[in-house]
Amino acid sequence: MPPTSDQRALATALAAMDDAALSELLAVRHAPPAAPWRDLYDVAAALLEPTSIARGLTALPYFPARALTRAVAEGTMVLAGDRAELVASALVDAEGRPYAAVAVSVRDREAPVERTARTDRSTTAEEDAAAAERAFTSAASLADILLRALTEPLTRIGNGALGAGDRRELVESGAVPDGDTADLLVGFAATTGLLHPEEKAWLVTPAGRSWVGSPTLERWMTAADRLREALPGGLRTPDGGWIPAALWVDAYPFDTAWPSHAGVWRARAVTWGLLTPAGGEPPWAAPLAAGAAADGPALGAFLPPEVDRVYLQNDLTAIAPGPLAPHLDVRLRSMAVRESHAQASSYRFSADTIAAAITAGETADSLRSFLSELSLTGVPQPLEYVLTRTADRHGLLRVGRDPVAGRTRVTSDDPGALETVAVDQALRALGLIRHGGALVSRVGEETVFWALADARYPVVAVDETGMPRRLDRARLAPQLPAPAALQRYADLLVRVRAGSESDDADAAWLERELDSAVRARSVVDVVVRLPDGSTRTFRLEATGLGGGRLRGRDRGADVERTLPLSSIASVHPVI
């Protein structure tokens, strides 16, 4: 059990913290929001337990960890310059003295080694070129991953990793070269807020959707800045940059799992062109590492120029003579399947791809206008034929909502088409029934629409006036962020602060200290106020507490003493 004076000193320090700081401390210590603590004295006692202290030490960056280790080894206080983070971490008191339980835990650990790693951040021209190529390739691969996740969320297994099936499909589609890269980029997207976990799926965030349509250089700069902001505090510098990559591995010296985590962070930075494998920083990343904005033009000089035109060919393919501008690539892929991608990509049209585009809200005119502007060779007759024929057939089935009954209605000018849908066993789950020359269902109109589209029916969504309307199938992550520590611990903080602010709080804390001493049979120095205003200290082995009195054996006089609690000014453990 921690010394009672440490509990009271820490409880006093906790009372001085604002709710945000106290919430962050509880989060670092993995405190349960539903903990049955009554007041800050209970919180202090819990924070001084060995398990909680171990969590606090694990989260301690290099310099505070080294300062704490030195103070414990030398029996001194932590110097003022190194003290603030340790005080906020509830590991030392306001004067820099390590709490006794903390000192015990630190003595059992290996002291942080002095840093001797090479910190040279310079790069060669060859390293810069390779880093730029990685940046370009990674941005393109990540866009492919997000585009796929927009239409079909990626599977997330129990440990938070990407599902094996999705990993395999991303490799087979050419989006990534191997499964390790898929895992790395999904983790990168989650870290930078482009993907978000929701139960057993990885969903694209609104920021991720916007990111996909941005120019390549803008994509890179946005994600690079987000990655820097997501770096753990032990890797950051006071000016907002990051420490040399060679020092990342020992950023959290008390965390035995940290070297593995540091490897993941370093791999993310390397794959995004922020670091070279040797730990150097390319010219465009050096300002970012120093806390400023990345030098976009420096990277842009290495990137292949984007094109905004393609060759449409008679075999229903489109050939881009270079990297197609992302916003054009995204729209072109909504109406064609990309067959190959490199600096020159190819896309293939078919009746199915054109129908899918129209289903998603395009029209024959919008498709024709887009392709005419995009093409260097006009719209070939075979493509024009497929476009016209598919558009003429599309809309045979119309899905909308009955404004009176409030149910979903499927209508058509062709009674045979409705009959086909009505007897389609694959659509039984929709509960479609005949009603007044239409099919109706209690299932939502978007669900009915996409079920018909997936079954390859020529369907269009309509509004209450019968006009076509666009439906977006993308399932985005909710915009609400995960609850902050302040929100998670709000109820707990209200309770423990209320329990610590009673009129007799000092007396209650003193009684709690004495009770702990009695239960531990510990030796304490009890300071007693005498009638003449002076004080006297008794060193007692506490043996009992009750009836407003403390009982204990006086170690100096070897007699039993009984002291009224009202006369006790303070109590201090004897270590």
Short mmCIF file of C-alpha atoms in Angstrom, two decimals, residues 200-575:
data_model
loop_
_atom_site.label_atom_id
_atom_site.label_comp_id
_atom_site.label_asym_id
_atom_site.label_seq_id
_atom_site.Cartn_x
_atom_site.Cartn_y
_atom_site.Cartn_z
CA LYS A 200 -16.16 -5.34 -38.35
CA ALA A 201 -15.55 -2.89 -41.19
CA TRP A 202 -13.18 -0.15 -42.29
CA LEU A 203 -15.26 2.75 -43.62
CA VAL A 204 -14.09 5.76 -45.60
CA THR A 205 -14.51 9.02 -43.72
CA PRO A 206 -15.90 12.21 -45.27
CA ALA A 207 -12.32 13.51 -45.28
CA GLY A 208 -11.21 10.35 -47.08
CA ARG A 209 -13.85 10.77 -49.75
CA SER A 210 -12.78 14.34 -50.39
CA TRP A 211 -9.13 13.26 -50.41
CA VAL A 212 -9.69 10.73 -53.21
CA GLY A 213 -10.68 13.42 -55.70
CA SER A 214 -7.81 15.78 -54.89
CA PRO A 215 -4.75 16.27 -57.13
CA THR A 216 -1.88 13.91 -56.35
CA LEU A 217 0.36 16.52 -54.75
CA GLU A 218 -2.51 17.82 -52.62
CA ARG A 219 -3.29 14.25 -51.59
CA TRP A 220 0.29 13.73 -50.50
CA MET A 221 0.57 16.99 -48.56
CA THR A 222 -2.76 16.50 -46.76
CA ALA A 223 -1.90 12.97 -45.64
CA ALA A 224 1.69 13.92 -44.72
CA ASP A 225 0.46 16.71 -42.46
CA ARG A 226 -2.12 14.40 -40.89
CA LEU A 227 0.54 11.76 -40.25
CA ARG A 228 2.77 14.27 -38.50
CA GLU A 229 -0.13 15.38 -36.29
CA ALA A 230 -0.84 11.75 -35.40
CA LEU A 231 2.73 10.96 -34.29
CA PRO A 232 2.98 9.98 -30.60
CA GLY A 233 4.17 12.78 -28.34
CA GLY A 234 7.51 11.08 -27.71
CA LEU A 235 8.40 11.50 -31.41
CA ARG A 236 7.41 15.17 -31.59
CA THR A 237 9.52 18.22 -30.95
CA PRO A 238 8.36 21.37 -29.12
CA ASP A 239 8.15 23.25 -32.43
CA GLY A 240 5.68 20.73 -33.86
CA GLY A 241 8.08 18.64 -35.93
CA TRP A 242 9.62 15.27 -35.15
CA ILE A 243 12.87 14.03 -33.68
CA PRO A 244 15.50 12.33 -35.91
CA ALA A 245 14.28 8.93 -37.10
CA ALA A 246 17.32 7.22 -35.58
CA LEU A 247 15.98 8.16 -32.13
CA TRP A 248 12.45 6.87 -32.61
CA VAL A 249 13.24 3.39 -31.31
CA ASP A 250 13.99 4.57 -27.75
CA ALA A 251 11.34 7.29 -27.52
CA TYR A 252 9.48 5.36 -24.79
CA PRO A 253 12.22 3.53 -22.85
CA PHE A 254 9.90 1.90 -20.28
CA ASP A 255 7.61 0.41 -22.95
CA THR A 256 8.92 -3.00 -24.03
CA ALA A 257 6.50 -3.09 -26.98
CA TRP A 258 7.53 0.35 -28.25
CA PRO A 259 10.37 -0.75 -30.61
CA SER A 260 7.81 -2.68 -32.64
CA HIS A 261 5.43 0.30 -32.69
CA ALA A 262 8.29 2.59 -33.66
CA GLY A 263 9.01 0.30 -36.62
CA VAL A 264 5.44 0.69 -37.83
CA TRP A 265 5.56 4.49 -37.56
CA ARG A 266 8.86 4.55 -39.39
CA ALA A 267 7.52 2.27 -42.14
CA ARG A 268 4.55 4.64 -42.61
CA ALA A 269 6.88 7.61 -42.96
CA VAL A 270 9.12 5.74 -45.41
CA THR A 271 6.25 4.55 -47.60
CA TRP A 272 4.89 8.12 -47.76
CA GLY A 273 8.25 9.54 -48.83
CA LEU A 274 8.83 11.42 -45.57
CA LEU A 275 11.89 9.37 -44.66
CA THR A 276 14.41 7.29 -46.52
CA PRO A 277 15.07 3.74 -45.27
CA ALA A 278 18.29 5.08 -43.74
CA GLY A 279 16.36 7.72 -41.78
CA GLY A 280 17.16 10.76 -43.92
CA GLU A 281 14.60 13.42 -44.74
CA PRO A 282 14.08 14.40 -48.42
CA PRO A 283 13.97 18.15 -49.18
CA TRP A 284 10.17 18.27 -49.24
CA ALA A 285 9.90 16.55 -45.83
CA ALA A 286 12.62 18.50 -44.00
CA PRO A 287 10.38 21.55 -43.35
CA LEU A 288 7.64 19.24 -42.09
CA ALA A 289 10.12 17.63 -39.69
CA ALA A 290 11.02 21.12 -38.44
CA GLY A 291 7.41 22.01 -37.66
CA ALA A 292 6.62 23.96 -40.85
CA ALA A 293 4.58 23.07 -43.94
CA ALA A 294 5.94 20.51 -46.39
CA ASP A 295 7.70 21.83 -49.49
CA GLY A 296 5.19 20.70 -52.11
CA PRO A 297 7.02 22.12 -55.13
CA ALA A 298 10.17 20.21 -54.15
CA LEU A 299 8.26 16.93 -54.35
CA GLY A 300 6.26 18.06 -57.38
CA ALA A 301 9.48 18.41 -59.36
CA PHE A 302 9.95 14.64 -59.06
CA LEU A 303 6.36 13.60 -59.85
CA PRO A 304 5.27 12.68 -63.39
CA PRO A 305 2.96 15.31 -64.90
CA GLU A 306 -0.74 14.48 -64.80
CA VAL A 307 -2.80 14.41 -68.02
CA ASP A 308 -6.38 15.50 -68.54
CA ARG A 309 -7.12 13.72 -71.84
CA VAL A 310 -7.39 10.10 -72.95
CA TYR A 311 -7.60 8.19 -76.24
CA LEU A 312 -11.02 6.54 -76.72
CA GLN A 313 -10.63 3.55 -79.04
CA ASN A 314 -12.96 1.44 -81.18
CA ASP A 315 -12.44 -1.64 -78.98
CA LEU A 316 -14.28 0.15 -76.13
CA THR A 317 -11.10 1.03 -74.26
CA ALA A 318 -9.62 4.31 -73.09
CA ILE A 319 -5.86 4.85 -72.88
CA ALA A 320 -4.42 7.58 -70.66
CA PRO A 321 -0.97 8.62 -71.97
CA GLY A 322 0.16 9.45 -68.42
CA PRO A 323 -1.20 9.61 -64.87
CA LEU A 324 -4.76 10.81 -65.28
CA ALA A 325 -5.75 13.69 -63.01
CA PRO A 326 -7.40 12.09 -59.95
CA HIS A 327 -10.80 13.77 -60.30
CA LEU A 328 -11.01 12.58 -63.91
CA ASP A 329 -9.78 9.12 -63.02
CA VAL A 330 -12.42 8.77 -60.30
CA ARG A 331 -15.25 9.73 -62.63
CA LEU A 332 -13.97 7.64 -65.54
CA ARG A 333 -13.80 4.60 -63.25
CA SER A 334 -17.48 5.09 -62.41
CA MET A 335 -18.33 4.17 -66.02
CA ALA A 336 -15.43 1.89 -67.02
CA VAL A 337 -13.26 -0.77 -65.44
CA ARG A 338 -9.60 0.10 -65.10
CA GLU A 339 -7.64 -2.81 -66.54
CA SER A 340 -4.09 -1.63 -65.94
CA HIS A 341 -2.54 1.21 -64.07
CA ALA A 342 0.90 2.68 -64.18
CA GLN A 343 1.97 5.99 -65.60
CA ALA A 344 -0.21 4.99 -68.58
CA SER A 345 -3.51 3.37 -67.63
CA SER A 346 -6.19 1.61 -69.64
CA TYR A 347 -9.93 1.47 -68.99
CA ARG A 348 -12.61 -0.74 -70.60
CA PHE A 349 -16.27 0.16 -71.22
CA SER A 350 -19.14 -2.31 -71.44
CA ALA A 351 -22.92 -2.26 -71.31
CA ASP A 352 -22.69 -3.23 -67.63
CA THR A 353 -20.28 -0.43 -66.70
CA ILE A 354 -22.36 2.16 -68.57
CA ALA A 355 -25.52 0.84 -66.91
CA ALA A 356 -23.84 1.07 -63.49
CA ALA A 357 -22.96 4.72 -64.17
CA ILE A 358 -26.54 5.53 -65.16
CA THR A 359 -27.82 3.66 -62.12
CA ALA A 360 -25.54 5.84 -59.97
CA GLY A 361 -27.07 9.01 -61.43
CA GLU A 362 -25.41 9.68 -64.77
CA THR A 363 -27.49 10.28 -67.91
CA ALA A 364 -26.75 9.61 -71.55
CA ASP A 365 -26.14 13.32 -72.07
CA SER A 366 -23.83 13.70 -69.05
CA LEU A 367 -21.80 10.65 -70.09
CA ARG A 368 -21.55 11.82 -73.69
CA SER A 369 -20.52 15.32 -72.61
CA PHE A 370 -17.85 14.07 -70.19
CA LEU A 371 -16.35 11.61 -72.69
CA SER A 372 -16.34 14.19 -75.48
CA GLU A 373 -14.38 16.65 -73.34
CA LEU A 374 -12.02 13.95 -72.09
CA SER A 375 -11.24 12.34 -75.42
CA LEU A 376 -8.44 13.35 -77.75
CA THR A 377 -10.11 11.35 -80.55
CA GLY A 378 -13.83 12.01 -80.08
CA VAL A 379 -16.34 9.35 -79.05
CA PRO A 380 -15.95 6.28 -81.32
CA GLN A 381 -19.08 4.87 -82.97
CA PRO A 382 -18.96 1.53 -81.07
CA LEU A 383 -18.88 3.33 -77.72
CA GLU A 384 -21.63 5.72 -78.84
CA TYR A 385 -23.78 2.71 -79.78
CA VAL A 386 -23.30 1.00 -76.39
CA LEU A 387 -24.01 4.26 -74.59
CA THR A 388 -27.22 4.97 -76.53
CA ARG A 389 -28.54 1.42 -76.39
CA THR A 390 -27.89 1.08 -72.66
CA ALA A 391 -29.42 4.47 -71.87
CA ASP A 392 -32.55 3.72 -73.94
CA ARG A 393 -33.15 0.50 -72.04
CA HIS A 394 -32.29 1.97 -68.66
CA GLY A 395 -35.11 3.16 -66.47
CA LEU A 396 -37.43 0.34 -67.44
CA LEU A 397 -38.06 -0.02 -63.71
CA ARG A 398 -38.60 3.01 -61.48
CA VAL A 399 -38.25 2.98 -57.69
CA GLY A 400 -39.81 5.69 -55.56
CA ARG A 401 -41.93 6.27 -52.46
CA ASP A 402 -45.72 6.36 -52.38
CA PRO A 403 -46.43 9.79 -50.79
CA VAL A 404 -49.75 8.57 -49.37
CA ALA A 405 -48.99 5.08 -48.06
CA GLY A 406 -45.35 5.84 -47.34
CA ARG A 407 -44.23 2.53 -48.86
CA THR A 408 -41.70 1.88 -51.58
CA ARG A 409 -43.21 1.50 -55.10
CA VAL A 410 -41.67 -0.17 -58.14
CA THR A 411 -43.36 0.88 -61.38
CA SER A 412 -42.80 0.23 -65.06
CA ASP A 413 -44.45 0.81 -68.43
CA ASP A 414 -43.79 -2.86 -69.15
CA PRO A 415 -46.07 -5.17 -67.11
CA GLY A 416 -43.84 -8.08 -68.06
CA ALA A 417 -40.86 -6.49 -66.34
CA LEU A 418 -42.84 -6.14 -63.11
CA GLU A 419 -43.97 -9.75 -63.38
CA THR A 420 -40.35 -10.88 -63.77
CA VAL A 421 -39.34 -8.98 -60.65
CA ALA A 422 -42.33 -10.28 -58.69
CA VAL A 423 -41.37 -13.92 -59.25
CA ASP A 424 -37.59 -13.46 -58.87
CA GLN A 425 -36.68 -15.68 -55.91
CA ALA A 426 -33.47 -13.74 -55.33
CA LEU A 427 -35.61 -10.71 -54.39
CA ARG A 428 -37.98 -12.46 -51.97
CA ALA A 429 -36.42 -10.68 -48.98
CA LEU A 430 -37.79 -7.36 -50.32
CA GLY A 431 -41.37 -8.52 -49.74
CA LEU A 432 -42.63 -7.07 -53.04
CA ILE A 433 -46.38 -7.51 -53.57
CA ARG A 434 -48.65 -6.44 -56.43
CA HIS A 435 -50.78 -3.38 -55.79
CA GLY A 436 -52.60 -1.26 -58.38
CA GLY A 437 -50.34 -1.98 -61.34
CA ALA A 438 -47.15 -1.62 -59.28
CA LEU A 439 -45.09 -3.57 -56.79
CA VAL A 440 -44.93 -2.25 -53.23
CA SER A 441 -42.68 -3.06 -50.28
CA ARG A 442 -42.22 -2.01 -46.68
CA VAL A 443 -38.46 -2.09 -47.24
CA GLY A 444 -36.75 1.28 -47.75
CA GLU A 445 -36.54 2.57 -51.30
CA GLU A 446 -32.74 2.73 -51.35
CA THR A 447 -32.51 -0.91 -50.26
CA VAL A 448 -35.00 -1.95 -52.95
CA PHE A 449 -33.21 0.15 -55.57
CA TRP A 450 -29.76 -1.31 -54.91
CA ALA A 451 -31.13 -4.86 -54.69
CA LEU A 452 -32.63 -4.47 -58.17
CA ALA A 453 -29.45 -2.84 -59.48
CA ASP A 454 -27.29 -5.63 -58.08
CA ALA A 455 -29.62 -8.13 -59.79
CA ARG A 456 -28.86 -6.26 -63.05
CA TYR A 457 -32.32 -4.87 -63.62
CA PRO A 458 -32.47 -1.56 -65.58
CA VAL A 459 -33.66 0.51 -62.63
CA VAL A 460 -33.72 4.20 -61.83
CA ALA A 461 -34.60 6.03 -58.62
CA VAL A 462 -37.28 8.73 -58.92
CA ASP A 463 -38.59 11.45 -56.64
CA GLU A 464 -42.22 12.16 -55.77
CA THR A 465 -42.75 13.90 -59.13
CA GLY A 466 -41.37 10.94 -61.07
CA MET A 467 -38.11 12.66 -62.03
CA PRO A 468 -34.85 10.65 -61.82
CA ARG A 469 -32.73 11.33 -58.77
CA ARG A 470 -29.18 10.36 -57.83
CA LEU A 471 -28.52 7.83 -55.06
CA ASP A 472 -25.13 7.57 -53.42
CA ARG A 473 -24.20 4.06 -52.41
CA ALA A 474 -21.06 5.04 -50.57
CA ARG A 475 -21.25 4.07 -46.92
CA LEU A 476 -19.23 6.66 -45.07
CA ALA A 477 -18.00 6.57 -41.51
CA PRO A 478 -19.93 8.84 -39.14
CA GLN A 479 -18.50 12.31 -38.84
CA LEU A 480 -18.68 12.21 -35.05
CA PRO A 481 -15.22 11.58 -33.56
CA ALA A 482 -14.60 8.98 -30.90
CA PRO A 483 -15.49 10.33 -27.44
CA ALA A 484 -12.62 12.33 -26.02
CA ALA A 485 -11.22 11.45 -22.62
CA LEU A 486 -13.03 14.47 -21.16
CA GLN A 487 -16.35 13.04 -22.33
CA ARG A 488 -15.62 9.49 -21.18
CA TYR A 489 -14.72 10.55 -17.66
CA ALA A 490 -17.20 13.41 -17.24
CA ASP A 491 -19.53 11.58 -14.85
CA LEU A 492 -16.66 10.14 -12.83
CA LEU A 493 -15.05 13.57 -12.40
CA VAL A 494 -18.29 15.12 -11.20
CA ARG A 495 -18.64 12.40 -8.56
CA VAL A 496 -15.08 12.43 -7.21
CA ARG A 497 -14.86 16.22 -7.16
CA ALA A 498 -18.14 16.45 -5.26
CA GLY A 499 -16.86 13.91 -2.76
CA SER A 500 -13.72 15.97 -2.22
CA GLU A 501 -15.36 19.37 -1.72
CA SER A 502 -17.32 18.84 1.50
CA ASP A 503 -16.84 21.25 4.40
CA ASP A 504 -14.90 18.67 6.43
CA ALA A 505 -12.84 17.36 3.50
CA ASP A 506 -9.53 17.90 5.35
CA ALA A 507 -10.75 15.95 8.34
CA ALA A 508 -12.09 13.19 6.12
CA TRP A 509 -8.78 12.91 4.28
CA LEU A 510 -6.87 12.76 7.58
CA GLU A 511 -9.14 10.01 8.84
CA ARG A 512 -8.65 8.08 5.61
CA GLU A 513 -4.89 8.34 6.02
CA LEU A 514 -5.03 7.09 9.57
CA ASP A 515 -7.37 4.26 8.63
CA SER A 516 -4.95 3.14 5.93
CA ALA A 517 -2.07 3.28 8.42
CA VAL A 518 -4.01 1.17 10.94
CA ARG A 519 -4.93 -1.46 8.36
CA ALA A 520 -1.30 -1.67 7.23
CA ARG A 521 0.04 -1.60 10.84
CA SER A 522 2.50 1.00 9.59
CA VAL A 523 4.67 3.34 11.62
CA VAL A 524 3.72 6.99 11.22
CA ASP A 525 4.76 10.35 12.62
CA VAL A 526 1.65 12.02 14.04
CA VAL A 527 1.79 15.79 14.54
CA VAL A 528 -0.50 16.84 17.42
CA ARG A 529 -1.65 20.37 18.29
CA LEU A 530 -1.22 21.10 22.00
CA PRO A 531 -3.49 23.44 24.05
CA ASP A 532 -0.82 26.18 24.14
CA GLY A 533 -0.74 26.32 20.31
CA SER A 534 2.52 24.40 19.93
CA THR A 535 2.81 21.02 18.22
CA ARG A 536 4.41 17.74 19.18
CA THR A 537 5.28 14.75 17.00
CA PHE A 538 4.69 11.19 18.13
CA ARG A 539 6.09 8.21 16.25
CA LEU A 540 3.41 5.56 16.57
CA GLU A 541 2.72 2.08 15.26
CA ALA A 542 -0.95 2.66 14.44
CA THR A 543 -3.12 -0.08 15.97
CA GLY A 544 -6.68 1.20 16.09
CA LEU A 545 -9.07 3.95 15.02
CA GLY A 546 -12.53 4.58 16.44
CA GLY A 547 -14.64 6.85 18.57
CA GLY A 548 -12.80 9.87 17.22
CA ARG A 549 -9.44 8.65 18.56
CA LEU A 550 -6.27 7.08 17.19
CA ARG A 551 -4.56 4.34 19.19
CA GLY A 552 -0.97 3.30 18.71
CA ARG A 553 2.23 2.24 20.39
CA ASP A 554 4.71 5.06 20.94
CA ARG A 555 8.02 3.83 19.53
CA GLY A 556 10.00 6.33 21.60
CA ALA A 557 8.43 5.86 25.04
CA ASP A 558 7.27 2.28 24.43
CA VAL A 559 3.80 3.02 25.74
CA GLU A 560 0.29 2.90 24.29
CA ARG A 561 -1.14 6.28 23.40
CA THR A 562 -4.62 7.41 22.49
CA LEU A 563 -4.85 10.69 20.57
CA PRO A 564 -8.08 12.60 19.74
CA LEU A 565 -8.48 13.09 15.97
CA SER A 566 -9.49 16.71 16.54
CA SER A 567 -5.98 17.42 17.86
CA ILE A 568 -4.07 15.74 15.02
CA ALA A 569 -2.70 18.27 12.54
CA SER A 570 -1.06 15.87 10.09
CA VAL A 571 0.37 12.40 9.69
CA HIS A 572 3.48 11.28 7.79
CA PRO A 573 4.70 7.77 7.02
CA VAL A 574 8.06 6.60 8.32
CA ILE A 575 9.97 5.11 5.41
#
